[in-house]
Coordinates of C-alpha atoms in Angstrom, one line a residue:
X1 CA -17.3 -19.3 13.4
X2 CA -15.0 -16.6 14.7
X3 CA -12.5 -15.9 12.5
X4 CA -9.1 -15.4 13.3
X5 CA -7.1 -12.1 12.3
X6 CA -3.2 -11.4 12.2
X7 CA -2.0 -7.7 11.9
X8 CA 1.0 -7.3 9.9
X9 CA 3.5 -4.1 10.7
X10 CA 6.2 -2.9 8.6
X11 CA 8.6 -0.4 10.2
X12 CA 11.9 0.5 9.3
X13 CA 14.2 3.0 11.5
X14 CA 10.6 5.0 13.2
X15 CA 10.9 3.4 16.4
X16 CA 9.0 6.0 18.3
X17 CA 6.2 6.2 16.2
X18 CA 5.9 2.4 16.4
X19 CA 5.8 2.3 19.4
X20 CA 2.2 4.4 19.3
X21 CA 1.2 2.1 16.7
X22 CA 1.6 -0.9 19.3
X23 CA -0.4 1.4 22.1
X24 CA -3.3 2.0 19.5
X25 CA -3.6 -2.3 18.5
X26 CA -3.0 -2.9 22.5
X27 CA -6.0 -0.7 23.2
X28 CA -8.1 -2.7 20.0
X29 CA -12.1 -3.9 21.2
X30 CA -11.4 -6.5 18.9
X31 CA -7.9 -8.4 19.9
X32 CA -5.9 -9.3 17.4
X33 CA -4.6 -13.2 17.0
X34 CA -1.5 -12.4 16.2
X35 CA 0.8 -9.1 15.5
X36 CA 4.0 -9.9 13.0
X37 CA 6.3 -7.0 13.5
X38 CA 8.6 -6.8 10.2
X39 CA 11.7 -5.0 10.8
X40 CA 13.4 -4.3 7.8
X41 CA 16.8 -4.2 9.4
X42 CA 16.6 -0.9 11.2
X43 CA 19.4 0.5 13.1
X44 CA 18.0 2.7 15.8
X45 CA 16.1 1.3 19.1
X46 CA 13.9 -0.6 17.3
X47 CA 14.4 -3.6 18.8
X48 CA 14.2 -2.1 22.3
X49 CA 10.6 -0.8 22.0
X50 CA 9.4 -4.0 21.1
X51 CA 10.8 -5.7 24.3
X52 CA 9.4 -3.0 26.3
X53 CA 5.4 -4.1 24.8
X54 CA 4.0 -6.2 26.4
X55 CA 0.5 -8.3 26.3
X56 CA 0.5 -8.3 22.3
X57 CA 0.4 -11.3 21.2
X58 CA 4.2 -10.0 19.0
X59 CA 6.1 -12.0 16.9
X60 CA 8.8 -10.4 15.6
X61 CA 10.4 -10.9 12.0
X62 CA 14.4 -9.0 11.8
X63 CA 14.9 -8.9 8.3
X64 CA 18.8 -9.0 7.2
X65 CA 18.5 -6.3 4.4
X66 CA 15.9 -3.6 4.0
X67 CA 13.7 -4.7 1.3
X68 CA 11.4 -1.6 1.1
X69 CA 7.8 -1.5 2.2
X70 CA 7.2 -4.1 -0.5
X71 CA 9.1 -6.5 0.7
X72 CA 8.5 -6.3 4.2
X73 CA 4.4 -6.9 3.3
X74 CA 5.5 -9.7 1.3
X75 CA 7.0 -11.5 4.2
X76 CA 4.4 -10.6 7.1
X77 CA 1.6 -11.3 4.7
X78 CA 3.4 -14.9 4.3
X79 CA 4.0 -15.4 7.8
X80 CA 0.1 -15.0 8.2
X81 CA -0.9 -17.2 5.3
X82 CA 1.3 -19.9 6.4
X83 CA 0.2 -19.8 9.7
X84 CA -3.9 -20.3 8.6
X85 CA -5.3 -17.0 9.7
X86 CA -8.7 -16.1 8.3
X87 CA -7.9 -12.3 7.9
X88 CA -5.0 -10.5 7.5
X89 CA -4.2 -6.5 8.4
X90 CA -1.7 -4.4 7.0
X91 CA -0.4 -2.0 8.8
X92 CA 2.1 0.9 8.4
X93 CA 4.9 2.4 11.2
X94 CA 3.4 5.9 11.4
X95 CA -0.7 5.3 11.9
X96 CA -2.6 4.6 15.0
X97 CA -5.9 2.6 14.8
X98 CA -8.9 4.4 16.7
X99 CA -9.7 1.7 19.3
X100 CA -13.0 0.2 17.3
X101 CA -10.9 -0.1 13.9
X102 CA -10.6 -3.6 13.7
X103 CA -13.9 -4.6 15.6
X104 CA -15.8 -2.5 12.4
X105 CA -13.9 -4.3 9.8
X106 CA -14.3 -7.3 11.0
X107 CA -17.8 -7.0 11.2
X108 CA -18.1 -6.4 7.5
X109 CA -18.4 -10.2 5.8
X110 CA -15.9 -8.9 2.7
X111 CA -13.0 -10.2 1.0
X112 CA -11.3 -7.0 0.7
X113 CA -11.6 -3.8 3.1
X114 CA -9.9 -0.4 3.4
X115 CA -10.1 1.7 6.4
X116 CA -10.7 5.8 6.1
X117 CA -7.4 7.2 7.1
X118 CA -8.1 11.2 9.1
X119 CA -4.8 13.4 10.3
X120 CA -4.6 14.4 13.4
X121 CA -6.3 16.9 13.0
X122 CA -9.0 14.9 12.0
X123 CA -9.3 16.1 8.3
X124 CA -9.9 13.3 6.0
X125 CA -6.9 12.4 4.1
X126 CA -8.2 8.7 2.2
X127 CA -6.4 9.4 -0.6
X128 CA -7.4 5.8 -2.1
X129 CA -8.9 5.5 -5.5
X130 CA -12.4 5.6 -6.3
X131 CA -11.4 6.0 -10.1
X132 CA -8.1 4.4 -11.3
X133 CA -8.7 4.3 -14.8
X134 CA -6.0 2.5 -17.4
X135 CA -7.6 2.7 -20.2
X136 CA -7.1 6.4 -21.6
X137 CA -4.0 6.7 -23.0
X138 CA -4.5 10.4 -22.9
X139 CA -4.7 10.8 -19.2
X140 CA -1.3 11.3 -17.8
X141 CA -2.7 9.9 -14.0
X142 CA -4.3 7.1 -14.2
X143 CA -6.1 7.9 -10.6
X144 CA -8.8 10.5 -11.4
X145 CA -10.5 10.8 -8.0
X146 CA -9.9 9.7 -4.3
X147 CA -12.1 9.4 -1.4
X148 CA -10.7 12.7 -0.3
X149 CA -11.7 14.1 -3.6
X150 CA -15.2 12.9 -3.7
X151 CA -15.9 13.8 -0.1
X152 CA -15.2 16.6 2.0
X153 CA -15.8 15.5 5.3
X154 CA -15.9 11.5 6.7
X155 CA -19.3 12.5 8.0
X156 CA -20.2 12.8 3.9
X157 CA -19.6 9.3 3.2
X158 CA -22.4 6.7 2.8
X159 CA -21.4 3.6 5.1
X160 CA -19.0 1.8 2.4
X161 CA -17.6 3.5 -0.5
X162 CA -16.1 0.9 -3.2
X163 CA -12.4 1.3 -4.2
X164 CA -10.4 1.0 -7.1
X165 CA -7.1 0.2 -4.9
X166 CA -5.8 0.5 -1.6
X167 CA -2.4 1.4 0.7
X168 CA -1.0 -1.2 2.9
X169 CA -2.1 0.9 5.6
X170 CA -5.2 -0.5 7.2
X171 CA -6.2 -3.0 4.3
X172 CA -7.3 -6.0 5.8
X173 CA -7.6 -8.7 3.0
X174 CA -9.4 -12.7 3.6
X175 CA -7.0 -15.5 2.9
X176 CA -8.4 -16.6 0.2
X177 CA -7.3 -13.4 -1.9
X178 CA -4.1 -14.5 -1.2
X179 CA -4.5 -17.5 -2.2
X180 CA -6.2 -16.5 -5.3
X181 CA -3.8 -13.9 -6.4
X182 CA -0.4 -14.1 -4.7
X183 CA 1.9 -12.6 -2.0
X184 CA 2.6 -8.9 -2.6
X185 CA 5.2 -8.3 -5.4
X186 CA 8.9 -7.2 -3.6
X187 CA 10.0 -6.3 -6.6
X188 CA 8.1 -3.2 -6.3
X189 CA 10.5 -2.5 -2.6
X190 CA 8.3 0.8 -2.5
X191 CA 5.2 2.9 -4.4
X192 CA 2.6 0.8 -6.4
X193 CA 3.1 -2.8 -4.9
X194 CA -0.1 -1.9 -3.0
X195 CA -2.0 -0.4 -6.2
X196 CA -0.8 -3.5 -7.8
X197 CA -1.8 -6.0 -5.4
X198 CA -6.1 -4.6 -5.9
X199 CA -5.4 -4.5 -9.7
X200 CA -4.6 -8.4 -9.0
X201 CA -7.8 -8.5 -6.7
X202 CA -10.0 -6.9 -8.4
X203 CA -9.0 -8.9 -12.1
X204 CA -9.8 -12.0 -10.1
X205 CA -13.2 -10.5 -9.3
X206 CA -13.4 -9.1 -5.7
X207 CA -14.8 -5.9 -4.9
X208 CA -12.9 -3.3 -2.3
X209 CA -14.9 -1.3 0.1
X210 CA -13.8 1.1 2.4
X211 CA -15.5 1.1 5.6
X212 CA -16.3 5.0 6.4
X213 CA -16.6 4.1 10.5
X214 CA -13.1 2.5 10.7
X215 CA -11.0 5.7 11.5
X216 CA -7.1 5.3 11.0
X217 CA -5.0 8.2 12.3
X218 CA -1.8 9.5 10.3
X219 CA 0.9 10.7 12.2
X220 CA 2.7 12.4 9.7
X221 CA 1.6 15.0 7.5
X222 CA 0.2 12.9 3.9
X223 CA 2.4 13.9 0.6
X224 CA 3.0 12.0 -2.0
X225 CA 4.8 14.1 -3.2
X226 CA 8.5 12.6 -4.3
X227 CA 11.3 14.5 -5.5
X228 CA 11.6 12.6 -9.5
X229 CA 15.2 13.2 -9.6
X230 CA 16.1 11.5 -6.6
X231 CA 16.3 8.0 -5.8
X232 CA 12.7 7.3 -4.8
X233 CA 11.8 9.7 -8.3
X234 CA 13.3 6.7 -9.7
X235 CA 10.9 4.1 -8.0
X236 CA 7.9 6.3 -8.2
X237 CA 8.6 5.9 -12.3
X238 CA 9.3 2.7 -12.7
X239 CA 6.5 1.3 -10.4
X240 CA 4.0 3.4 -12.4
X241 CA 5.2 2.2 -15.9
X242 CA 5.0 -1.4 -14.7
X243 CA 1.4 -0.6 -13.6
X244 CA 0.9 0.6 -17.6
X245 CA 2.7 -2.6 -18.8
X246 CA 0.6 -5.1 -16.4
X247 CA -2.7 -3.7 -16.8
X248 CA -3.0 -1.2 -19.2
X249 CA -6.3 -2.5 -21.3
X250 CA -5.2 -1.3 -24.6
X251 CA -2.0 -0.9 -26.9
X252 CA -2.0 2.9 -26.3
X253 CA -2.1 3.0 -22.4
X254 CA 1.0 0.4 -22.6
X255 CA 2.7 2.4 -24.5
X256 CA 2.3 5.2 -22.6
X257 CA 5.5 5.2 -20.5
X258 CA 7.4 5.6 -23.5
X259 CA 5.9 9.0 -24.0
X260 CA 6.3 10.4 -20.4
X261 CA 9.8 9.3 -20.7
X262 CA 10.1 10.9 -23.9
X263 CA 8.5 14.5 -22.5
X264 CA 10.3 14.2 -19.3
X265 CA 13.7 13.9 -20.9
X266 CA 12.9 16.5 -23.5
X267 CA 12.0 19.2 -20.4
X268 CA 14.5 17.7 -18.3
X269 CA 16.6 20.9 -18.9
X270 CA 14.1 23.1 -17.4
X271 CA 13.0 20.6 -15.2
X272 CA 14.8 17.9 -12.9
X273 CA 18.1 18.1 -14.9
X274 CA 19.7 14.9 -16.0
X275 CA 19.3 13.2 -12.8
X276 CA 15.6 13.3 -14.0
X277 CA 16.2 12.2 -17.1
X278 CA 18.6 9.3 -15.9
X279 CA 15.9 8.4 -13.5
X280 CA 13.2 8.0 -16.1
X281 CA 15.2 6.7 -18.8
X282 CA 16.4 3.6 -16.2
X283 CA 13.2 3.2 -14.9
X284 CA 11.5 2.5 -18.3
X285 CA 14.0 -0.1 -18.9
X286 CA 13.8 -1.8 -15.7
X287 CA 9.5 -1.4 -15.8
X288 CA 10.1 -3.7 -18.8
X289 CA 11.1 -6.6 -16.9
X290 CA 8.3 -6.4 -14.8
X291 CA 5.8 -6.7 -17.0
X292 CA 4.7 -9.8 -16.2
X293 CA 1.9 -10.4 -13.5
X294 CA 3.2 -12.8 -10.7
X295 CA 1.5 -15.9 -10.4
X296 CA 0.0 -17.4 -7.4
X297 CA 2.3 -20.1 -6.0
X298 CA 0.0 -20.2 -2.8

């Protein structure tokens, strides 16, 4: 039996560079089923390149309030479960899909799948982990290699190369994942709710594989770099301490956001000043009240 995919699209005031993601699924071997456009309340012309596609089978969510990438996943992802597709992809406002994307994921008969993102240059840039690793307290990073960082070149890769978590940027995920571990957390609004939701997968015992033929193209240069005493510094915190809380697999690697907020405020001086120190102070408190893992209400 054929099964049925929806693609899910978050995009939030990039309406050019959506409208290149739309030309790339338009050109897909594989059609898509459906295409759930979330707009998280974007104010430029947004709206305007999505009446000028046509033949994609669109459906258009226009969200009141930006709720971050997180929450924008969260609500396409729902849109898709509750409207019985098999398989659903997750897609972000500046990638283009090489034509044959979907058609080689959905070959592959697994639960989980991550395509191998290239810039446009067409240097490999899959900067998901191979090795995410929360149980050394002693390890500031709990992401110790990549597929970037393991091989140079796509053309190294053996044919699937198993992942330790993903971005919501060409994952495509069966239904039953959903229904076995949840919607993706908002609470998150951006960084992490994408690491969180494979920690979630992989605890309930699916494997990740990314697929080294299913070529994703970035159209922006790839940092993750983020400024930690600006307002995103204090996401990128907080989201990484309620990783520690949620999974950490031993007393010590909990407690580990207590020390990098203790060393961060202490250097803050020479470092980020006190907006760094505010940042990481706030965001320690606030990763407490995430500590719990969200239940599946599917």
């Amino acid at each position: 039996m054929t099964e049925s995919v929806a693609v899910v699209v978050v995009t939030y005031n990039r309406a050019d560079l959506l409208g290149r993601v739309l030309d790339g699924l338009a050109a897909q071997t594989h059609e898509p089923d459906a295409v759930i456009i979330v707009d998280n309340a974007s104010t430029d012309h947004t709206r305007e390149v999505l009446d000028a596609h046509r033949g994609l089978p669109l459906q258009r969510l226009h969200l009141d309030t930006n709720t971050g990438g997180a929450g924008g996943f969260r609500a396409g992802v729902e849109a898709a479960y509750d409207q019985g597709h098999d398989r659903i992809w997750l897609i972000d406002d500046d990638v283009v899909p090489a034509p044959d994307c979907l058609a080689v994921l959905m070959a592959q008969d697994e639960a989980c799948l991550m395509v191998v993102r290239e810039d446009t240059r067409g240097h490999l840039v899959e900067k998901a982990a191979t090795d995410f690793d929360l149980s050394r307290p002693w390890s500031i990073r709990p992401k110790r290699a990549s597929v970037e960082t393991t091989y140079a070149e796509r053309a190294a890769m053996p044919e699937r190369v198993e992942l330790h978590n993903v971005a919501f940027e060409g994952f495509l995920v069966r239904r039953e994942v959903v229904a076995a571990v949840g919607l993706p957390d908002d609470s998150f609004f951006i960084f992490y709710d994408d690491v969180d939701f494979a920690l979630r997968a992989r605890r309930a015992g699916y494997r990740i594989w990314a697929v080294r033929d299913a070529v994703l193209v970035r159209q922006l240069d790839f940092s993750q770099q983020v400024a930690l005493d600006t307002w995103k510094g204090y996401y990128m915190f907080r989201n990484l301490f309620a990783v520690h809380f949620r999974y950490g697999t031993n007393p010590l690697v909990r407690a580990k956001p207590y020390a990098i907020a203790a060393v961060v405020t202490v250097l803050s001086p020479v470092r980020g000043g006190r907006a760094e120190a505010r940042n990481v102070l706030r965001a320690l408190r606030d990763a407490r009240r995430m500590r719990g893992v969200p239940e599946s209400p599917r």
